[in-house]
Coordinates of C-alpha atoms in Angstrom, one line a residue:
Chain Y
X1 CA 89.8 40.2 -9.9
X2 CA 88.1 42.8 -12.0
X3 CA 89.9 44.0 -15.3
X4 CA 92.0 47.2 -15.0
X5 CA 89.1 49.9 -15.2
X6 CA 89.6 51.9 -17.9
X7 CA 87.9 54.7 -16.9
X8 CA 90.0 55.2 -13.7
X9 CA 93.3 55.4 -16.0
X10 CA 92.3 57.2 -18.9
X11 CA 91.3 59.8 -16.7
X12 CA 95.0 59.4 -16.0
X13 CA 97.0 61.7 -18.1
X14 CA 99.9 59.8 -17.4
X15 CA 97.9 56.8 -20.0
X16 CA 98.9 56.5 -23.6
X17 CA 95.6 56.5 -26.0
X18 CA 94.9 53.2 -26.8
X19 CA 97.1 51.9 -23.8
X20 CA 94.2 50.9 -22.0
X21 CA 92.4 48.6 -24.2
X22 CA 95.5 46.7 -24.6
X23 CA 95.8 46.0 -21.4
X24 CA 92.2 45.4 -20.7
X25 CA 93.1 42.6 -24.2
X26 CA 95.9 41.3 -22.0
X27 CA 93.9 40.7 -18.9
X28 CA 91.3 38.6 -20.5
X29 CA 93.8 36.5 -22.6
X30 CA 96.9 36.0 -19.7
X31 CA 95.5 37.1 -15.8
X32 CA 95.4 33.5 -15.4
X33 CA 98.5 32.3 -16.2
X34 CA 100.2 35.7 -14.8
X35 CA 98.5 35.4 -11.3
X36 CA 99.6 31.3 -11.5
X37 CA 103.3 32.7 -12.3
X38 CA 103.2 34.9 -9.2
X39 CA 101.7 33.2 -7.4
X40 CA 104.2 30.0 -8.0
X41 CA 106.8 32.5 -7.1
X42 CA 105.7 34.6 -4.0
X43 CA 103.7 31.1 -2.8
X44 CA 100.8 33.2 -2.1
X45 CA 97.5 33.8 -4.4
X46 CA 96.9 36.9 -2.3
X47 CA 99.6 38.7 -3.0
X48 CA 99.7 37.1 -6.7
X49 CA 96.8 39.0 -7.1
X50 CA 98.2 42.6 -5.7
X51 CA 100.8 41.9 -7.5
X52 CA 99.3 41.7 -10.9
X53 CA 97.4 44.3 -10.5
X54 CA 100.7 46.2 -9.5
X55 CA 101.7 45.6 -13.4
X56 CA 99.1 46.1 -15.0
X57 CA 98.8 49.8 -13.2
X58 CA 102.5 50.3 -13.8
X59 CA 101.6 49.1 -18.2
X60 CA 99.3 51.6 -18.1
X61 CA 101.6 54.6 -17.6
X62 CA 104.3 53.0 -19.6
X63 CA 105.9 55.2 -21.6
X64 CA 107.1 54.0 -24.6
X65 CA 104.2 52.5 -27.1
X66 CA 105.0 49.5 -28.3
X67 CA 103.6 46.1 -30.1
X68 CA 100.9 43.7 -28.3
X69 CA 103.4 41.2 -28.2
X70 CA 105.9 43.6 -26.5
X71 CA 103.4 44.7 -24.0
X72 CA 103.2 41.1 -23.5
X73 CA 106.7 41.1 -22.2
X74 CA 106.4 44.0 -20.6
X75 CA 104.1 42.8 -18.4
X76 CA 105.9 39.6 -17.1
X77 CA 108.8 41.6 -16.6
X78 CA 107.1 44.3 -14.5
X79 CA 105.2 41.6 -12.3
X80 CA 108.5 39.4 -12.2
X81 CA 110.6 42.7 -11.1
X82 CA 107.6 43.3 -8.6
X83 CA 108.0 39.9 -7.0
X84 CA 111.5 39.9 -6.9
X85 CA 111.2 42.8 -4.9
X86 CA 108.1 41.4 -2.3
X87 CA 110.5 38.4 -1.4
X88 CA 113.4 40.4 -1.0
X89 CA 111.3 42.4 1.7
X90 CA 110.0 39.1 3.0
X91 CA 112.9 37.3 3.8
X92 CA 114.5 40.4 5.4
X93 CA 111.5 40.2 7.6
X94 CA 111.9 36.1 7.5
X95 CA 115.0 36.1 9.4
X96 CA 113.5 34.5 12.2
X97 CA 114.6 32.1 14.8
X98 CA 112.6 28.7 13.0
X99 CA 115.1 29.3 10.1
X100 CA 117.9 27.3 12.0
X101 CA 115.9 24.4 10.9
X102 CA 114.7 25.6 7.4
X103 CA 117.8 27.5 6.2
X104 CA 116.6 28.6 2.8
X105 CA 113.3 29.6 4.2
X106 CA 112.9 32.6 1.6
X107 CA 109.3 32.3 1.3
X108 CA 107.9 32.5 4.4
X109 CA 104.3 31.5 4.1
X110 CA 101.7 34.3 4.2
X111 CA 98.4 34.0 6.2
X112 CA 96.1 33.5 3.2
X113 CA 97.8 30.2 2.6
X114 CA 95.5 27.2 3.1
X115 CA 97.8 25.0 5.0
X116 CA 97.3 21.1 4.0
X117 CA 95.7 18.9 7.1
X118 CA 97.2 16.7 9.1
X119 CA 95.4 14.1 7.2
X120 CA 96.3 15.6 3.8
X121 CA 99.9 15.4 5.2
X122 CA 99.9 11.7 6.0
X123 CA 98.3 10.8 2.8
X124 CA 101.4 12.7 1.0
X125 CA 103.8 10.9 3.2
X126 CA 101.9 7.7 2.1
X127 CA 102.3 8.9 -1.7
X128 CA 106.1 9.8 -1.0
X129 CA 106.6 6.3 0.2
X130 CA 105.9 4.9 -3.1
X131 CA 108.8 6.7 -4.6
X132 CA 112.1 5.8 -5.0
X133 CA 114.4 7.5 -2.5
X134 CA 116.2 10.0 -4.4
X135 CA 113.3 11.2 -5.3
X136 CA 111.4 11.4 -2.5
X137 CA 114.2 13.4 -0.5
X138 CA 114.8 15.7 -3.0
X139 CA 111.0 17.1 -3.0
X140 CA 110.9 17.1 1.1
X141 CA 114.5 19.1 1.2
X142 CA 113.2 21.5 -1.8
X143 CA 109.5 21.4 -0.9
X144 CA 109.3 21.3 2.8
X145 CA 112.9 22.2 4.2
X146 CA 112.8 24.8 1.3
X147 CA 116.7 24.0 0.3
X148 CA 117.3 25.4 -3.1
X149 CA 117.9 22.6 -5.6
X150 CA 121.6 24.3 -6.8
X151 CA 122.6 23.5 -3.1
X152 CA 121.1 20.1 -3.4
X153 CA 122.8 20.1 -6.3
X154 CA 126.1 20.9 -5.2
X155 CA 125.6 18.3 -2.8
X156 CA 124.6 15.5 -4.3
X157 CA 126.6 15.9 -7.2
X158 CA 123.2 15.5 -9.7
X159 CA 122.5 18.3 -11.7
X160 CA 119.5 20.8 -10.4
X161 CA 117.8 20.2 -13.9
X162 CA 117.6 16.8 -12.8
X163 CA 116.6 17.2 -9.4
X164 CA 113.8 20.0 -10.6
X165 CA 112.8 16.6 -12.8
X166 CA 112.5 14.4 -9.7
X167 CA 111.0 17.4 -7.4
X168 CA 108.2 17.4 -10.5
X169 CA 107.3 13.9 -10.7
X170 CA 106.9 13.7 -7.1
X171 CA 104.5 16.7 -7.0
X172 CA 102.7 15.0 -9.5
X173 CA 102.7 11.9 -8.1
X174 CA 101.4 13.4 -4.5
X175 CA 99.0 14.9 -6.4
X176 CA 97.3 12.2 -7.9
X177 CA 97.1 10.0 -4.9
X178 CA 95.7 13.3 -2.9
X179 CA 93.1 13.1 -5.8
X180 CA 92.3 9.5 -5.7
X181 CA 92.0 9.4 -1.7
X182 CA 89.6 12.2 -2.0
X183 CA 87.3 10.6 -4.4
X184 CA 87.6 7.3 -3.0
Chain N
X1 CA 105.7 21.0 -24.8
X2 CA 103.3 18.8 -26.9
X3 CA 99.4 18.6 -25.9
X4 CA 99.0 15.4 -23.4
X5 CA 97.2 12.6 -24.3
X6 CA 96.7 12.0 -20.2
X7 CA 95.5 13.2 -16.9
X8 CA 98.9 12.1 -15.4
X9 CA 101.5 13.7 -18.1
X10 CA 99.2 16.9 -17.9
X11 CA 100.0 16.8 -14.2
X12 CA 102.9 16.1 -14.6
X13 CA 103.6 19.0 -17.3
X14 CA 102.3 21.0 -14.5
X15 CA 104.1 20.1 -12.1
X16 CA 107.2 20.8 -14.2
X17 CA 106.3 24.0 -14.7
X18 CA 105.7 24.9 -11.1
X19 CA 109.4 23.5 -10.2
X20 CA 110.6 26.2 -13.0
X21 CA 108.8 29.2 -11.9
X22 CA 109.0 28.6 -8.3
X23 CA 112.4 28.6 -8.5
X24 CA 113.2 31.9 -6.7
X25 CA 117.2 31.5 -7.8
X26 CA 116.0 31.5 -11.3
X27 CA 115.2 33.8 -14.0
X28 CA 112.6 32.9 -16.0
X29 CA 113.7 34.1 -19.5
X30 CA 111.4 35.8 -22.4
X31 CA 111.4 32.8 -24.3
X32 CA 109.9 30.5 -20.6
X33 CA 107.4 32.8 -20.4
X34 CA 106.2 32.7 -23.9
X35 CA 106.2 29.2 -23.3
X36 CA 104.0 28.9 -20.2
X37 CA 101.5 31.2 -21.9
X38 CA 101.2 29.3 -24.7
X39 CA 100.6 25.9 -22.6
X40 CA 98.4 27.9 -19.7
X41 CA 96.5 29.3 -22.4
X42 CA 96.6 26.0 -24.8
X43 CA 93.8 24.4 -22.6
X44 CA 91.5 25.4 -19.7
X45 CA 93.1 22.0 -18.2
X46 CA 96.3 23.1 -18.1
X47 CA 95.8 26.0 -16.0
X48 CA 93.4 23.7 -13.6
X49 CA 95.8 21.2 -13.1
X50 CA 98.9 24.2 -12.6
X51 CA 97.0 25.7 -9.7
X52 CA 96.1 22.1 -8.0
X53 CA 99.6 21.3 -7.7
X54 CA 100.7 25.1 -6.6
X55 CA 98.4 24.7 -4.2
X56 CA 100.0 21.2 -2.8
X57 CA 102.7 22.6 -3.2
X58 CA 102.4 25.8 -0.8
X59 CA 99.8 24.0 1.3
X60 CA 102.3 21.8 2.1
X61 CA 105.4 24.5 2.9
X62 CA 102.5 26.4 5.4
X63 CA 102.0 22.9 6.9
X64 CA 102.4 23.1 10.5
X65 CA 106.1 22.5 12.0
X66 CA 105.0 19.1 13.7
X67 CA 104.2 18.0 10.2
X68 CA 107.0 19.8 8.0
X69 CA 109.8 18.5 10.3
X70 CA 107.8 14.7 10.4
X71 CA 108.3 14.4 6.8
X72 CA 111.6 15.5 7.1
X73 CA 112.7 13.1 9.7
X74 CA 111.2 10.4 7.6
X75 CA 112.3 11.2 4.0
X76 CA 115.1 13.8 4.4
X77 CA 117.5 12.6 6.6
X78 CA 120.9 12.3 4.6
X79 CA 122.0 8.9 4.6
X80 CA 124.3 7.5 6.8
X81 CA 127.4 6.4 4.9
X82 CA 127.5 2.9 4.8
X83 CA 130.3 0.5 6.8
X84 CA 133.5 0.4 4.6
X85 CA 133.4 -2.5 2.7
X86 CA 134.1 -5.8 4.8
X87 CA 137.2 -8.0 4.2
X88 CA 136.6 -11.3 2.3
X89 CA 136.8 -14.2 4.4
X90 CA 138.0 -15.7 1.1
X91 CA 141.8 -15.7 0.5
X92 CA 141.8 -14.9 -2.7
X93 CA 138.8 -13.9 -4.6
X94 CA 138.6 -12.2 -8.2
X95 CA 135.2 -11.2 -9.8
X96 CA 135.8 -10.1 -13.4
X97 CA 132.3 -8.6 -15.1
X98 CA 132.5 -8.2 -18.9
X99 CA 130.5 -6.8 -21.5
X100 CA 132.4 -7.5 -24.6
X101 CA 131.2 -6.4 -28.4
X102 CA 130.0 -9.6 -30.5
X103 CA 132.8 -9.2 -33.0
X104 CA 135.5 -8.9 -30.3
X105 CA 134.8 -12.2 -29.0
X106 CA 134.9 -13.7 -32.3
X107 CA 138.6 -12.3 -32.8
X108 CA 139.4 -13.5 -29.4
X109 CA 138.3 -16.6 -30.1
X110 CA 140.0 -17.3 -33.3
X111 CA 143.2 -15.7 -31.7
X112 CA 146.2 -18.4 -31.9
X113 CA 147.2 -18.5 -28.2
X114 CA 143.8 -19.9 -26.8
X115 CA 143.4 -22.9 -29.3
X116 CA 145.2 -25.9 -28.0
X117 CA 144.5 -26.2 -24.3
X118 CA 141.8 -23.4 -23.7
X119 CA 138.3 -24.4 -22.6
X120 CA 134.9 -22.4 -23.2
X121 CA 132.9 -22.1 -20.5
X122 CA 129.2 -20.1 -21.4
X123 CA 125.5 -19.4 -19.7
X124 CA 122.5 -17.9 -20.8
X125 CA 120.5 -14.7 -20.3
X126 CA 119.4 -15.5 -16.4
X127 CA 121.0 -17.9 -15.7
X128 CA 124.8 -18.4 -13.2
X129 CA 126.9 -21.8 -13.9
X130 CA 129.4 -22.5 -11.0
X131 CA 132.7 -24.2 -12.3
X132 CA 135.4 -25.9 -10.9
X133 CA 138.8 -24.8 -12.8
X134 CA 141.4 -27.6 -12.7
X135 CA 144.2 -25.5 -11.1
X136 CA 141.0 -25.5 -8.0
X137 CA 139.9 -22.2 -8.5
X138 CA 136.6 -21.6 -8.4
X139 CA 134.5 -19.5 -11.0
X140 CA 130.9 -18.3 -10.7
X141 CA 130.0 -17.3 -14.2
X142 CA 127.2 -14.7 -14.2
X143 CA 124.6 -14.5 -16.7
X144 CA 124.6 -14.5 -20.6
X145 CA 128.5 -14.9 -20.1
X146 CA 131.6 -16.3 -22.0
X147 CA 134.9 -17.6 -20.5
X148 CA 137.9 -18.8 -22.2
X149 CA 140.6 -20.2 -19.9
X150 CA 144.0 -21.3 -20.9
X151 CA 146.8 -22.9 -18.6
X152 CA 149.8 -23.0 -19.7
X153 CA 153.0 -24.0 -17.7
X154 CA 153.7 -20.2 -16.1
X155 CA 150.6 -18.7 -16.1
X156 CA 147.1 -18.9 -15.8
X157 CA 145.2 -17.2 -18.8
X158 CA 141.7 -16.2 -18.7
X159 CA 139.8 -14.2 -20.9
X160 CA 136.2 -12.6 -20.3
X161 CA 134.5 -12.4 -23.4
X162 CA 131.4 -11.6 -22.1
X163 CA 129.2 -10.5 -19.3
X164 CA 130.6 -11.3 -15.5
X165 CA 132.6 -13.5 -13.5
X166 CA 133.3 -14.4 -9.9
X167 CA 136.9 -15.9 -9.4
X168 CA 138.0 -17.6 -6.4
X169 CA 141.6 -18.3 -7.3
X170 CA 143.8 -20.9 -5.6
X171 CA 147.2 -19.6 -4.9
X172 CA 150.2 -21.2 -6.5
X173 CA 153.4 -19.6 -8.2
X174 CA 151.9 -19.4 -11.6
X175 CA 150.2 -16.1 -11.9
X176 CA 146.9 -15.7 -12.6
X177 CA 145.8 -12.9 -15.5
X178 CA 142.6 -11.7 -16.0
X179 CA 142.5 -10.2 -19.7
X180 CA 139.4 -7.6 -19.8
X181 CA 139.5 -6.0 -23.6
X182 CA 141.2 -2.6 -23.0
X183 CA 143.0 -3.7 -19.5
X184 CA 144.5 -6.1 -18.1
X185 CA 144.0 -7.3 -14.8
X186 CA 147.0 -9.4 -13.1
X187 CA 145.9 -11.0 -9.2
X188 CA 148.3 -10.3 -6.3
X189 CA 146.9 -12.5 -4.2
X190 CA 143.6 -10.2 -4.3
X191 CA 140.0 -9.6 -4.7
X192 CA 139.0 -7.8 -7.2
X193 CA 136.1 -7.0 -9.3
X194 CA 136.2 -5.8 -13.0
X195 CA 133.4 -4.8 -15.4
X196 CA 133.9 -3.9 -19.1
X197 CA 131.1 -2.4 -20.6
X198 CA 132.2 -2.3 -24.5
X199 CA 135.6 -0.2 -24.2
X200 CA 134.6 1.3 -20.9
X201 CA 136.3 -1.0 -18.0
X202 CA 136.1 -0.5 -14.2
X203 CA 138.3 -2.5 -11.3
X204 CA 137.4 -2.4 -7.7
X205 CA 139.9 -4.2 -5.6
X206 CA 138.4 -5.4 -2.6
X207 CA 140.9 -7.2 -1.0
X208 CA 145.1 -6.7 -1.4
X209 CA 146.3 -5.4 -4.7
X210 CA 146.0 -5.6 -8.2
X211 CA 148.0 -4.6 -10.9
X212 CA 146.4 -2.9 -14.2
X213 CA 148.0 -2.6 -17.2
X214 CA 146.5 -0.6 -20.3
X215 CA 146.5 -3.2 -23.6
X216 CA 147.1 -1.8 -27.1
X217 CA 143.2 -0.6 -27.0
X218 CA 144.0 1.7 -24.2
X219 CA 147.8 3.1 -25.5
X220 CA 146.9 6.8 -24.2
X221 CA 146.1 5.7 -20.4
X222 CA 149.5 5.9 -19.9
X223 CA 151.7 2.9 -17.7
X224 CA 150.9 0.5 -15.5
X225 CA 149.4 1.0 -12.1
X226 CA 149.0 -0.5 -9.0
X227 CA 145.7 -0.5 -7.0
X228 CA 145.0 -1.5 -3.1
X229 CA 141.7 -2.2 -1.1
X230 CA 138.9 -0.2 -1.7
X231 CA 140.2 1.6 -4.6
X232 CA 138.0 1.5 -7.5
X233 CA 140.2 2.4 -10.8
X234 CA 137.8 3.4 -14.2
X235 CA 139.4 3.8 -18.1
X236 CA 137.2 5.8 -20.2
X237 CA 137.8 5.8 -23.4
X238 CA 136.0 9.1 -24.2
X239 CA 138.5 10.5 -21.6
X240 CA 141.6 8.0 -22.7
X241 CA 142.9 8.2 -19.0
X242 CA 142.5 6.8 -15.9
X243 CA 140.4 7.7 -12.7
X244 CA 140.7 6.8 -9.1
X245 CA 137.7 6.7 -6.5
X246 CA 137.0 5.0 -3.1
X247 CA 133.9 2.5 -3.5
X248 CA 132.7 0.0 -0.9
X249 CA 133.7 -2.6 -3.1
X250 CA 131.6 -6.0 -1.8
X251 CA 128.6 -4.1 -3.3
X252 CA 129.8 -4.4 -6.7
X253 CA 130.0 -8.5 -5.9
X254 CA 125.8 -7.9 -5.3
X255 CA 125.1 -9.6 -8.5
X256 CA 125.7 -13.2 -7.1
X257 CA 122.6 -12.3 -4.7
X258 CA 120.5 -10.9 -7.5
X259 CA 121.5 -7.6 -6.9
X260 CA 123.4 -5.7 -10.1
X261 CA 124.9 -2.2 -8.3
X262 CA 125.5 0.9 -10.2
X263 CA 127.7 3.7 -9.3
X264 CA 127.1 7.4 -11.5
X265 CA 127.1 5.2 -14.1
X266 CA 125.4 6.1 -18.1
X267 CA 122.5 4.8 -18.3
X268 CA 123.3 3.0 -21.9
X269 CA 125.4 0.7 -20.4
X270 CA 123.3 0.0 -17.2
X271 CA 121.0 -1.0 -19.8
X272 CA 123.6 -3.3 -22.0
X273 CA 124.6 -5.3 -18.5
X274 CA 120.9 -5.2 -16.8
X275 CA 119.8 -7.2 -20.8
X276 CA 122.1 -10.0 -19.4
X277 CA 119.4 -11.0 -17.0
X278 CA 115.9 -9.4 -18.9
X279 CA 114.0 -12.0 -21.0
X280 CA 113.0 -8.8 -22.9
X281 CA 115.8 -6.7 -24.2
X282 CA 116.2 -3.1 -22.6
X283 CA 117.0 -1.1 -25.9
X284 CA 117.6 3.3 -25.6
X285 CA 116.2 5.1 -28.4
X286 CA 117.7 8.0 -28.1
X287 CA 122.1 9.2 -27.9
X288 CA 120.9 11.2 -24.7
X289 CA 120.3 8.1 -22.5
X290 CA 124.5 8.2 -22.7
X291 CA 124.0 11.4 -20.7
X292 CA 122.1 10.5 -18.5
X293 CA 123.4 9.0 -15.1
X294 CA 122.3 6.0 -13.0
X295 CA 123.3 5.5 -9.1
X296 CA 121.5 2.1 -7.4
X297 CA 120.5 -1.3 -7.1
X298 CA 119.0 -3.2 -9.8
X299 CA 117.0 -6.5 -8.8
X300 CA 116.9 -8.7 -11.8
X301 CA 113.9 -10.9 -9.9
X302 CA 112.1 -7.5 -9.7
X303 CA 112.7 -5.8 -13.1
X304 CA 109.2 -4.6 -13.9
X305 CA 109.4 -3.0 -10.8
X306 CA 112.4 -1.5 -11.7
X307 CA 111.3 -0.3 -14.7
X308 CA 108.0 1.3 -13.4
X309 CA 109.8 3.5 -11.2
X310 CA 112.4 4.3 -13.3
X311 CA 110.4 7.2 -14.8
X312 CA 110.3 8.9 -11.5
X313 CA 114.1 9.2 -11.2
X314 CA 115.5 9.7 -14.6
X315 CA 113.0 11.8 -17.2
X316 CA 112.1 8.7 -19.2
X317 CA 109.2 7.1 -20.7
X318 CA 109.2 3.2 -20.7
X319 CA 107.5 1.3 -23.3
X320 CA 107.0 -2.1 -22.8
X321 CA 106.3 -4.3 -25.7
X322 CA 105.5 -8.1 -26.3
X323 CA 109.4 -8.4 -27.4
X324 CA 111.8 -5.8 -26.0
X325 CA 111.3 -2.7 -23.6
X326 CA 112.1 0.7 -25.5
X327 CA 113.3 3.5 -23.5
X328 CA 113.1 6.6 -24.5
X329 CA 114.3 10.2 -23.4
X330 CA 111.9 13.0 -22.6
X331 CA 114.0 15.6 -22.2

């Protein structure tokens, strides 16, 4: 993704003085841990992407001046309002007959997504097997079946800090073994 | 969180932070966010190994539904409940398990009332004696354990000083008393098992009916009580009161079989009763391994496996050293 273009928005009226380089600053230092936040949120690098680029067009005609640092903020908070708002669309448009199966299905995979192989899914099966139960079920139910973890929680009677541990460890763990498979 | 010193924790930080943000029933607050910039930004790795797992992650949820509900059959599935425990063929069985403070068995064993006709049975870390008693009740003592029994003309005394015990007892009129620290545990022609773990005491009755009565250690858990088959009765002293729960009881007899069962259970004292069968002491660094809870089956044969895995379910590190095996908290 290219920077915000300056040009464009300082042709802008609506664009504070100064505003622009700010965010151009902001771009370089955080796109890439702003389109990985999306992105972990919508599930979906494309519209990560539109997202960001969403917020930094709505910085631009912010308002009020204020600090880098608050920019900063802003930023998250514009992108994180924006997805919020993307997902509630999506799962309006998610309610779909497959959900009977995956109840909590709020984010519906987008087209752009590069589903994992059949291979790729036998190998995490593999890795799964090498956890302990607990922990293994927890990822599929979260992961796959796309249960929230405060239901799980409420279910299983461990806390969802705990299971958002054990979801972790086996992402990790399926991870690694993808890795070592790959460059065996 | 602090810079990694491998490939696997920073996958593992990674990971962590994709199970935060991800989290669409979340709010990810100022402060989070400041926090994943500064580790996203904090090293060029970081931000590699964030989007390798995001894209596992998703690649996995846009998985076809042949696959998706495959895994699901295989490691989703909620587990059947198991058969309700299973009567004892034995008439009357009673397992006591113990895990009484040095000092307190020192006091014990000085008290007055054991000193003529008691006898002192004791094993090591590992190891299980059987016994023959002379009123023909059998006693399996469990590992790094210490028995005193006393038998007087009206009752039958026994006091679990340590560790864990297996009593088959032989019916006859005099009564047959189990003293575990804070309770006491009388037999009404029962099964039952009890496990002290420093003031905290647990009975499971698996067969008939027990009586339990609070000692001087316990005054706030109020009277006596009664408890039946398949009850499972726990004093905690942090509480000062008792609590009542269903529990297949025979599991909590594994230990005979090499198998040492834990029910939501804090993970200090899982450690204090799993060092009566590690030739390396267990040892928590840190208060919060109180807090934290353990639910399963421990295989002393298999502790090193134990102990590998038991990162993945609790957040732990486990350090094992020539000596003792340190576990500490990461959260």
């Amino acid at each position: 993704m290219e920077p915000p273009s300056a040009d464009v928005h300082t042709a802008d009226a609506a664009t504070p003085p100064g505003r622009a380089e700010a965010v151009t600053e902001l771009f370089r230092r955080h796109n890439r841990a702003l389109v990985g936040f999306l992105a972990a949120r919508l599930d979906s690098e494309a519209e990560a992407q539109e997202v960001a680029q969403e917020a930094y067009v709505r910085l631009l005609q912010l308002e009020q001046p204020g600090a880098a640092g608050f920019l900063r903020a802003y930023l998250f908070r514009i992108a994180a309002n924006l997805a919020v708002d993307r997902l509630r669309r999506r799962s309006v448009r998610a309610r779909a007959p497959m959900n009977e199966l995956f109840e909590e299905w709020l984010d519906t995979p987008t087209p752009d997504q590069r589903a994992l192989a059949d291979g790729e899914v036998r190998q995490v099966a593999e890795a799964l097997r090498q956890l302990p139960r607990e922990v293994s079920s927890v990822f599929v139910m979260h992961v796959i079946e796309g249960r929230s973890l405060q239901r799980i929680a409420r279910e299983t009677g461990v806390t969802d800090r705990m299971l958002r541990y054990r979801v972790a460890r086996a992402l990790a763990h399926c991870r690694q073994y993808l890795d070592g498979e790959a460059s065996r | 969180m602090k810079a990694v010193d491998s490939e696997p924790e920073r996958l593992q930080q990674a990971a962590m932070w994709w199970a935060r943000l991800s989290d669409k029933h979340r709010v990810a607050s100022a402060d989070e966010i400041a926090a994943w910039l500064d580790w996203a930004a904090e090293d060029q790795a970081n931000a590699d190994a964030f989007e390798r797992v995001r894209a596992l992650a998703s690649g996995l949820a846009a998985a076809d539904d042949a696959a998706r509900r495959s895994l699901v059959a295989e490691f989703a599935v909620r587990p059947r409940r198991r058969q309700v425990a299973r009567a004892f063929a034995l008439a009357a069985c009673v397992a006591v398990l113990a895990l009484a403070g040095g000092h307190a068995f020192k006091r014990l064993a000085m008290a007055p009332t054991l000193a003529p006709q008691s006898q002192h049975y004791a094993t090591t870390v590992g190891v299980h004696r059987d016994i023959a008693l002379p009123d023909g009740s059998q006693v399996a003592l469990g590992a790094d354990s210490q028995l005193e029994t006393r038998f007087g003309a009206d009752q039958r005394q026994l006091q679990l000083q340590r560790g864990e015990a297996f009593f088959e007892v032989a019916r006859e009129t005099r009564s047959f008393v189990v003293d575990a620290g804070p309770l006491q545990v009388r037999a009404l022609g029962t099964a039952f098992n009890v496990r002290r773990t420093g003031p905290r005491v647990t009975v499971s009755v698996t067969h008939g009916r027990v009586r339990i009565a609070p000692t001087e250690a316990a005054a706030g858990a109020g009277g006596a009580m009664e408890a039946v088959a398949g009850q499972r009765v726990s004093y905690d002293p942090l509480q000062g009161r008792f609590e009542v729960s269903r529990v297949e009881v025979d599991r909590m007899l594994g230990w005979r079989n090499d198998r040492l069962e834990f029910i939501d259970e804090p993970l200090d004292l899982v450690l204090a009763d799993i060092n009566r069968y590690s030739p390396r002491p267990l040892r928590g660094t840190e208060p919060t391994l109180a807090r934290l809870r353990f639910t399963g089956t421990v295989r002393p044969s298999q502790l090193e496996g134990w102990l590998a895995a038991l990162p993945d379910i609790l957040p732990l590190r486990v350090e094992a050293g020539p000596d003792e095996v340190v576990v500490h908290a990461t959260e």
